[in-house]
Short mmCIF file of C-alpha atoms and ligand atoms in Angstrom, two decimals:
data_model
loop_
_atom_site.label_atom_id
_atom_site.label_comp_id
_atom_site.label_asym_id
_atom_site.label_seq_id
_atom_site.Cartn_x
_atom_site.Cartn_y
_atom_site.Cartn_z
CA MET A 1 -21.08 2.30 -12.86
CA GLN A 2 -23.82 -0.19 -13.70
CA PHE A 3 -22.29 -3.63 -14.30
CA GLY A 4 -24.93 -6.18 -15.22
CA ASP A 5 -27.22 -6.38 -12.20
CA LEU A 6 -24.59 -4.90 -9.91
CA GLU A 7 -23.52 -1.35 -9.23
CA LEU A 8 -19.77 -0.79 -8.89
CA ILE A 9 -18.50 2.42 -7.30
CA SER A 10 -14.78 3.06 -7.01
CA LEU A 11 -14.04 4.83 -3.72
CA SER A 12 -10.96 6.71 -2.54
CA ASP A 13 -9.22 6.89 0.81
CA GLY A 14 -6.74 9.47 -0.47
CA SER A 15 -3.19 8.71 -1.49
CA PHE A 16 0.13 7.59 -0.05
CA ARG A 17 3.68 7.12 -1.23
CA LEU A 18 5.99 4.14 -1.45
CA ASP A 19 9.55 3.71 -2.67
CA GLY A 20 9.49 3.59 -6.46
CA GLY A 21 12.18 0.93 -6.67
CA ALA A 22 10.26 -1.34 -4.29
CA MET A 23 7.08 -0.82 -6.31
CA PHE A 24 8.66 -2.08 -9.53
CA GLY A 25 11.00 -4.83 -8.31
CA VAL A 26 13.63 -5.69 -10.92
CA VAL A 27 12.58 -2.97 -13.39
CA PRO A 28 15.34 -0.31 -13.63
CA LYS A 29 14.44 3.23 -12.59
CA PRO A 30 14.97 4.80 -16.04
CA LEU A 31 12.10 2.61 -17.24
CA TRP A 32 9.66 2.93 -14.32
CA GLU A 33 10.11 6.66 -13.71
CA ARG A 34 8.63 7.37 -17.12
CA ARG A 35 5.41 5.79 -15.92
CA ALA A 36 5.57 6.90 -12.29
CA PRO A 37 7.73 9.96 -11.47
CA ALA A 38 9.55 9.81 -8.12
CA ASP A 39 9.71 12.59 -5.53
CA ALA A 40 12.90 13.78 -3.79
CA ARG A 41 12.70 10.77 -1.44
CA ASN A 42 12.37 8.37 -4.40
CA ARG A 43 8.72 7.72 -3.59
CA ILE A 44 5.88 7.50 -6.08
CA ARG A 45 2.30 8.57 -5.42
CA LEU A 46 -0.26 5.79 -5.12
CA GLY A 47 -4.01 5.70 -4.80
CA LEU A 48 -6.08 3.90 -2.17
CA ARG A 49 -9.19 2.72 -3.98
CA PRO A 50 -11.60 0.36 -2.25
CA LEU A 51 -14.52 -0.83 -4.36
CA LEU A 52 -18.15 -0.59 -3.35
CA VAL A 53 -20.37 -3.30 -4.81
CA ARG A 54 -24.14 -2.96 -4.55
CA GLY A 55 -26.28 -5.93 -5.42
CA GLU A 56 -28.16 -8.32 -3.20
CA LYS A 57 -25.95 -6.92 -0.44
CA THR A 58 -23.87 -3.79 -0.02
CA MET A 59 -20.22 -4.73 0.11
CA ILE A 60 -16.89 -2.93 0.23
CA ILE A 61 -13.69 -4.60 -0.96
CA ASP A 62 -10.75 -3.40 1.18
CA ALA A 63 -11.09 -0.10 3.02
CA GLY A 64 -8.00 2.01 2.44
CA ILE A 65 -5.31 3.01 4.91
CA GLY A 66 -7.64 4.53 7.53
CA GLY A 67 -7.01 7.29 10.05
CA LYS A 68 -5.05 5.53 12.79
CA MET A 69 -1.49 6.06 11.53
CA ASP A 70 0.80 8.15 13.76
CA ALA A 71 2.67 11.26 12.62
CA LYS A 72 5.89 9.38 11.84
CA SER A 73 4.20 6.80 9.60
CA THR A 74 2.06 9.50 8.00
CA ASP A 75 5.28 11.26 7.02
CA ILE A 76 7.19 8.14 5.89
CA TYR A 77 4.29 6.97 3.75
CA GLY A 78 3.28 10.46 2.60
CA ILE A 79 -0.32 9.77 3.57
CA ASP A 80 -2.74 12.38 2.24
CA ARG A 81 -6.34 11.82 3.31
CA MET A 82 -7.74 15.26 2.51
CA GLN A 83 -9.96 13.16 0.30
CA ASN A 84 -10.90 10.09 2.29
CA LEU A 85 -13.24 7.14 2.56
CA ASP A 86 -15.85 9.04 4.56
CA GLY A 87 -16.18 11.73 1.90
CA SER A 88 -16.14 9.12 -0.81
CA LEU A 89 -18.90 7.03 0.83
CA GLN A 90 -20.93 10.17 1.37
CA ALA A 91 -20.61 11.11 -2.30
CA ALA A 92 -21.88 7.61 -3.14
CA GLY A 93 -24.83 8.11 -0.79
CA VAL A 94 -23.78 5.23 1.44
CA LEU A 95 -23.61 5.26 5.23
CA ARG A 96 -21.13 3.11 7.12
CA GLU A 97 -24.16 1.41 8.69
CA ASP A 98 -25.35 0.38 5.22
CA VAL A 99 -22.30 -1.79 4.52
CA GLU A 100 -23.13 -5.44 5.18
CA ILE A 101 -19.95 -7.14 3.99
CA VAL A 102 -16.35 -5.97 4.16
CA LEU A 103 -14.12 -8.19 2.04
CA ALA A 104 -10.35 -8.33 2.65
CA THR A 105 -8.01 -9.15 -0.25
CA HIS A 106 -5.29 -9.44 2.40
CA LEU A 107 -4.52 -7.74 5.71
CA HIS A 108 -1.69 -5.29 4.89
CA PHE A 109 -2.22 -1.85 6.44
CA ASP A 110 -2.87 -0.06 3.15
CA HIS A 111 -5.88 -2.35 2.55
CA ALA A 112 -7.12 -3.11 6.08
CA GLY A 113 -6.32 0.21 7.81
CA GLY A 114 -9.89 1.37 7.31
CA PHE A 115 -11.41 -1.80 8.77
CA THR A 116 -11.26 -0.33 12.27
CA THR A 117 -11.46 3.10 13.84
CA ARG A 118 -10.17 4.59 17.08
CA LEU A 119 -12.76 6.12 19.38
CA GLU A 120 -11.99 9.20 21.49
CA SER A 121 -11.64 6.85 24.46
CA GLY A 122 -8.76 5.19 22.61
CA GLN A 123 -10.71 1.98 22.05
CA ILE A 124 -10.44 0.50 18.55
CA VAL A 125 -13.67 -0.83 17.07
CA PRO A 126 -15.00 -2.03 13.69
CA ALA A 127 -15.42 0.95 11.34
CA PHE A 128 -18.48 -0.62 9.69
CA PRO A 129 -20.75 -1.32 12.66
CA ARG A 130 -23.19 -3.69 10.97
CA ALA A 131 -20.81 -5.54 8.64
CA ARG A 132 -19.34 -8.95 8.79
CA TYR A 133 -15.73 -8.97 7.68
CA VAL A 134 -14.82 -11.73 5.25
CA VAL A 135 -11.19 -12.80 5.62
CA ARG A 136 -9.33 -15.78 4.21
CA THR A 137 -8.46 -18.06 7.12
CA ALA A 138 -4.81 -18.64 6.18
CA GLU A 139 -4.21 -14.90 5.56
CA TRP A 140 -5.50 -14.28 9.09
CA GLU A 141 -3.07 -16.89 10.42
CA ASP A 142 -0.16 -15.19 8.65
CA ALA A 143 -1.23 -11.72 9.78
CA THR A 144 -1.48 -12.79 13.40
CA HIS A 145 1.85 -14.69 13.28
CA PRO A 146 4.09 -12.25 11.39
CA ASN A 147 7.80 -12.74 10.73
CA GLU A 148 10.72 -10.33 10.31
CA ARG A 149 9.90 -9.77 6.63
CA ASN A 150 6.15 -9.01 6.84
CA ARG A 151 5.81 -7.60 10.36
CA ALA A 152 5.79 -3.94 9.28
CA SER A 153 2.80 -4.57 6.98
CA TYR A 154 0.54 -6.37 9.46
CA LEU A 155 -0.68 -3.99 12.16
CA ALA A 156 -2.78 -5.85 14.73
CA GLU A 157 -4.96 -2.78 15.40
CA ASN A 158 -6.44 -3.18 11.91
CA PHE A 159 -7.84 -6.68 12.41
CA VAL A 160 -7.55 -8.08 15.97
CA PRO A 161 -10.37 -5.79 17.24
CA LEU A 162 -12.62 -7.39 14.60
CA ALA A 163 -12.11 -10.81 16.13
CA ASP A 164 -12.64 -9.32 19.60
CA ALA A 165 -15.98 -7.94 18.36
CA GLY A 166 -16.90 -11.32 16.85
CA VAL A 167 -17.50 -9.93 13.36
CA VAL A 168 -14.97 -11.92 11.33
CA HIS A 169 -16.29 -14.50 8.88
CA PHE A 170 -13.44 -16.84 8.00
CA MET A 171 -13.38 -18.29 4.49
CA PRO A 172 -11.05 -21.27 4.17
CA ASP A 173 -11.10 -21.45 0.36
CA ASP A 174 -12.07 -19.76 -2.89
CA GLY A 175 -15.81 -19.20 -3.13
CA GLU A 176 -18.77 -16.90 -3.45
CA VAL A 177 -18.96 -13.93 -1.08
CA MET A 178 -22.28 -12.66 -2.41
CA PRO A 179 -24.18 -13.33 -5.65
CA GLY A 180 -21.90 -12.16 -8.49
CA VAL A 181 -18.75 -11.83 -6.40
CA ARG A 182 -16.29 -14.59 -5.61
CA VAL A 183 -12.73 -14.70 -4.36
CA VAL A 184 -9.82 -16.57 -5.93
CA ARG A 185 -6.46 -17.03 -4.24
CA SER A 186 -3.62 -15.53 -6.24
CA GLY A 187 -0.78 -15.94 -3.76
CA GLY A 188 2.31 -14.02 -4.84
CA HIS A 189 2.08 -10.80 -2.86
CA THR A 190 1.34 -12.80 0.28
CA MET A 191 0.89 -16.57 0.32
CA HIS A 192 -2.89 -16.19 0.65
CA HIS A 193 -3.54 -12.92 -1.17
CA GLN A 194 -6.83 -13.13 -3.07
CA VAL A 195 -8.54 -11.21 -5.87
CA ALA A 196 -12.27 -10.62 -6.28
CA ILE A 197 -13.96 -11.74 -9.51
CA ILE A 198 -17.18 -9.87 -10.24
CA GLU A 199 -19.54 -11.41 -12.79
CA SER A 200 -22.95 -10.17 -13.85
CA GLY A 201 -24.96 -10.08 -17.07
CA GLY A 202 -22.16 -11.77 -19.02
CA LEU A 203 -19.59 -9.19 -17.91
CA THR A 204 -16.48 -9.86 -15.82
CA ALA A 205 -14.47 -7.45 -13.69
CA VAL A 206 -11.47 -8.25 -11.51
CA PHE A 207 -10.47 -6.35 -8.40
CA THR A 208 -6.79 -7.29 -8.59
CA ALA A 209 -5.59 -5.64 -5.34
CA ASP A 210 -1.78 -6.04 -5.26
CA MET A 211 -1.51 -8.38 -8.27
CA VAL A 212 -1.79 -5.42 -10.67
CA PRO A 213 -1.61 -2.46 -8.27
CA THR A 214 -1.44 0.28 -10.91
CA ALA A 215 -1.91 0.66 -14.66
CA ALA A 216 1.90 0.83 -14.86
CA HIS A 217 2.04 -2.81 -13.70
CA VAL A 218 0.18 -4.45 -16.60
CA ASP A 219 3.36 -5.91 -18.13
CA ASP A 220 4.02 -9.37 -16.71
CA PRO A 221 7.52 -8.76 -15.25
CA TRP A 222 6.58 -5.43 -13.63
CA ILE A 223 6.18 -7.06 -10.23
CA MET A 224 6.55 -5.37 -6.86
CA GLY A 225 9.68 -5.96 -4.79
CA TYR A 226 7.32 -6.26 -1.83
CA ASP A 227 5.90 -9.54 -3.13
CA LEU A 228 6.90 -12.51 -0.98
CA TYR A 229 6.51 -15.01 -3.84
CA PRO A 230 7.17 -13.10 -7.07
CA MET A 231 7.20 -16.21 -9.29
CA ASP A 232 3.67 -16.97 -8.11
CA THR A 233 2.68 -13.39 -8.94
CA LEU A 234 4.14 -13.90 -12.43
CA ALA A 235 2.22 -17.13 -13.02
CA PHE A 236 -1.07 -15.65 -11.81
CA LYS A 237 -0.60 -12.39 -13.70
CA ARG A 238 0.25 -14.07 -17.01
CA ARG A 239 -3.06 -15.95 -16.94
CA LEU A 240 -5.05 -12.99 -15.67
CA MET A 241 -3.66 -10.55 -18.25
CA ARG A 242 -4.16 -13.02 -21.09
CA ASP A 243 -7.80 -13.50 -20.07
CA ALA A 244 -8.31 -9.78 -19.45
CA ILE A 245 -7.09 -8.96 -22.97
CA GLY A 246 -8.79 -11.88 -24.71
CA ARG A 247 -12.12 -11.74 -22.93
CA GLY A 248 -12.45 -8.03 -22.22
CA PHE A 249 -12.33 -8.07 -18.42
CA LEU A 250 -12.64 -4.76 -16.64
CA ILE A 251 -9.59 -4.45 -14.37
CA PHE A 252 -9.54 -2.43 -11.14
CA PHE A 253 -6.23 -0.87 -10.07
CA GLU A 254 -6.41 -0.38 -6.31
CA HIS A 255 -3.24 1.71 -6.07
CA ASP A 256 -3.23 3.69 -9.29
CA PRO A 257 -3.01 7.42 -8.50
CA ASP A 258 -5.24 8.37 -11.46
CA ILE A 259 -6.94 5.39 -13.09
CA ALA A 260 -9.47 3.43 -11.04
CA SER A 261 -10.23 0.87 -13.71
CA GLY A 262 -9.80 0.08 -17.37
CA TYR A 263 -9.60 -2.44 -20.15
CA ILE A 264 -6.24 -3.89 -21.21
CA ARG A 265 -5.46 -3.74 -24.92
CA GLU A 266 -2.49 -5.20 -26.76
CA VAL A 267 -1.40 -3.10 -29.72
CA GLU A 268 1.65 -4.25 -31.73
CA GLY A 269 2.92 -6.25 -28.77
CA ARG A 270 2.51 -3.36 -26.32
CA ARG A 271 0.02 -3.41 -23.51
CA LEU A 272 -2.11 -0.34 -23.00
CA VAL A 273 -4.81 0.55 -20.53
CA GLU A 274 -7.98 2.13 -21.80
CA PRO A 275 -9.24 3.91 -18.67
CA VAL A 276 -12.88 3.80 -17.71
CA PRO A 277 -13.93 7.19 -16.35
CA ALA A 278 -15.28 7.12 -12.81
CA ALA A 279 -19.08 7.05 -12.77
ZN1 ZN B 1 -1.28 -2.69 -1.23
#
């Protein structure tokens, strides 16, 4: 998709499954299951959709769940990578060596799993050999000092080898990552979760990561039970959704099983997503 002077390509690292109740927080099941049907284990299917941005540099935002999960986790999370990031990059005509910047919204395994890869020797190395990995400093601190509540989401194998290889670029604050792309801290999901704002030729797109994970989450109170600071999610989302509707932002849904991106419309008080077909 051409977006001003930038090219945006939604990628896929397959799909996985999470508990439907946890995905919708306080929303009762009779309401959420109309939007996201649950399987026999009460899980809903979710996408893993990193975004490739080509402009002055070639950048990928998040990198999916990756191929390092063991059989037990693969089963619990229903990971299906028949379609995966390698195939998706290939279809886009991009080699891993071409990627110059890998941007992390946060370091949970379903976003950072693809940052590293395990060699046959067992060694874990950066999956994008020429990239620098842009990570928010305080998110790194949290990920490397987990607590009982977030420990299961932060797997050291996804990010510690990056520091060992000396390829992490720490960003302490909001700011520009490359021309046309900047990060803004949202908080909410994790204290230092950030979204990417993409601006070019008068157009604005937002890679919302876990602020608006699927098109079913566009209503303000539809907030994940996983979020550590749900009231912060609510405050950020209210503003974001109001701007998205009023100013016509293109919104990317990193975890939607079917819709990579779309415009939010409000019709008679109801929010709808007008999907943008994949390029
Ligand atoms: Zn996520």
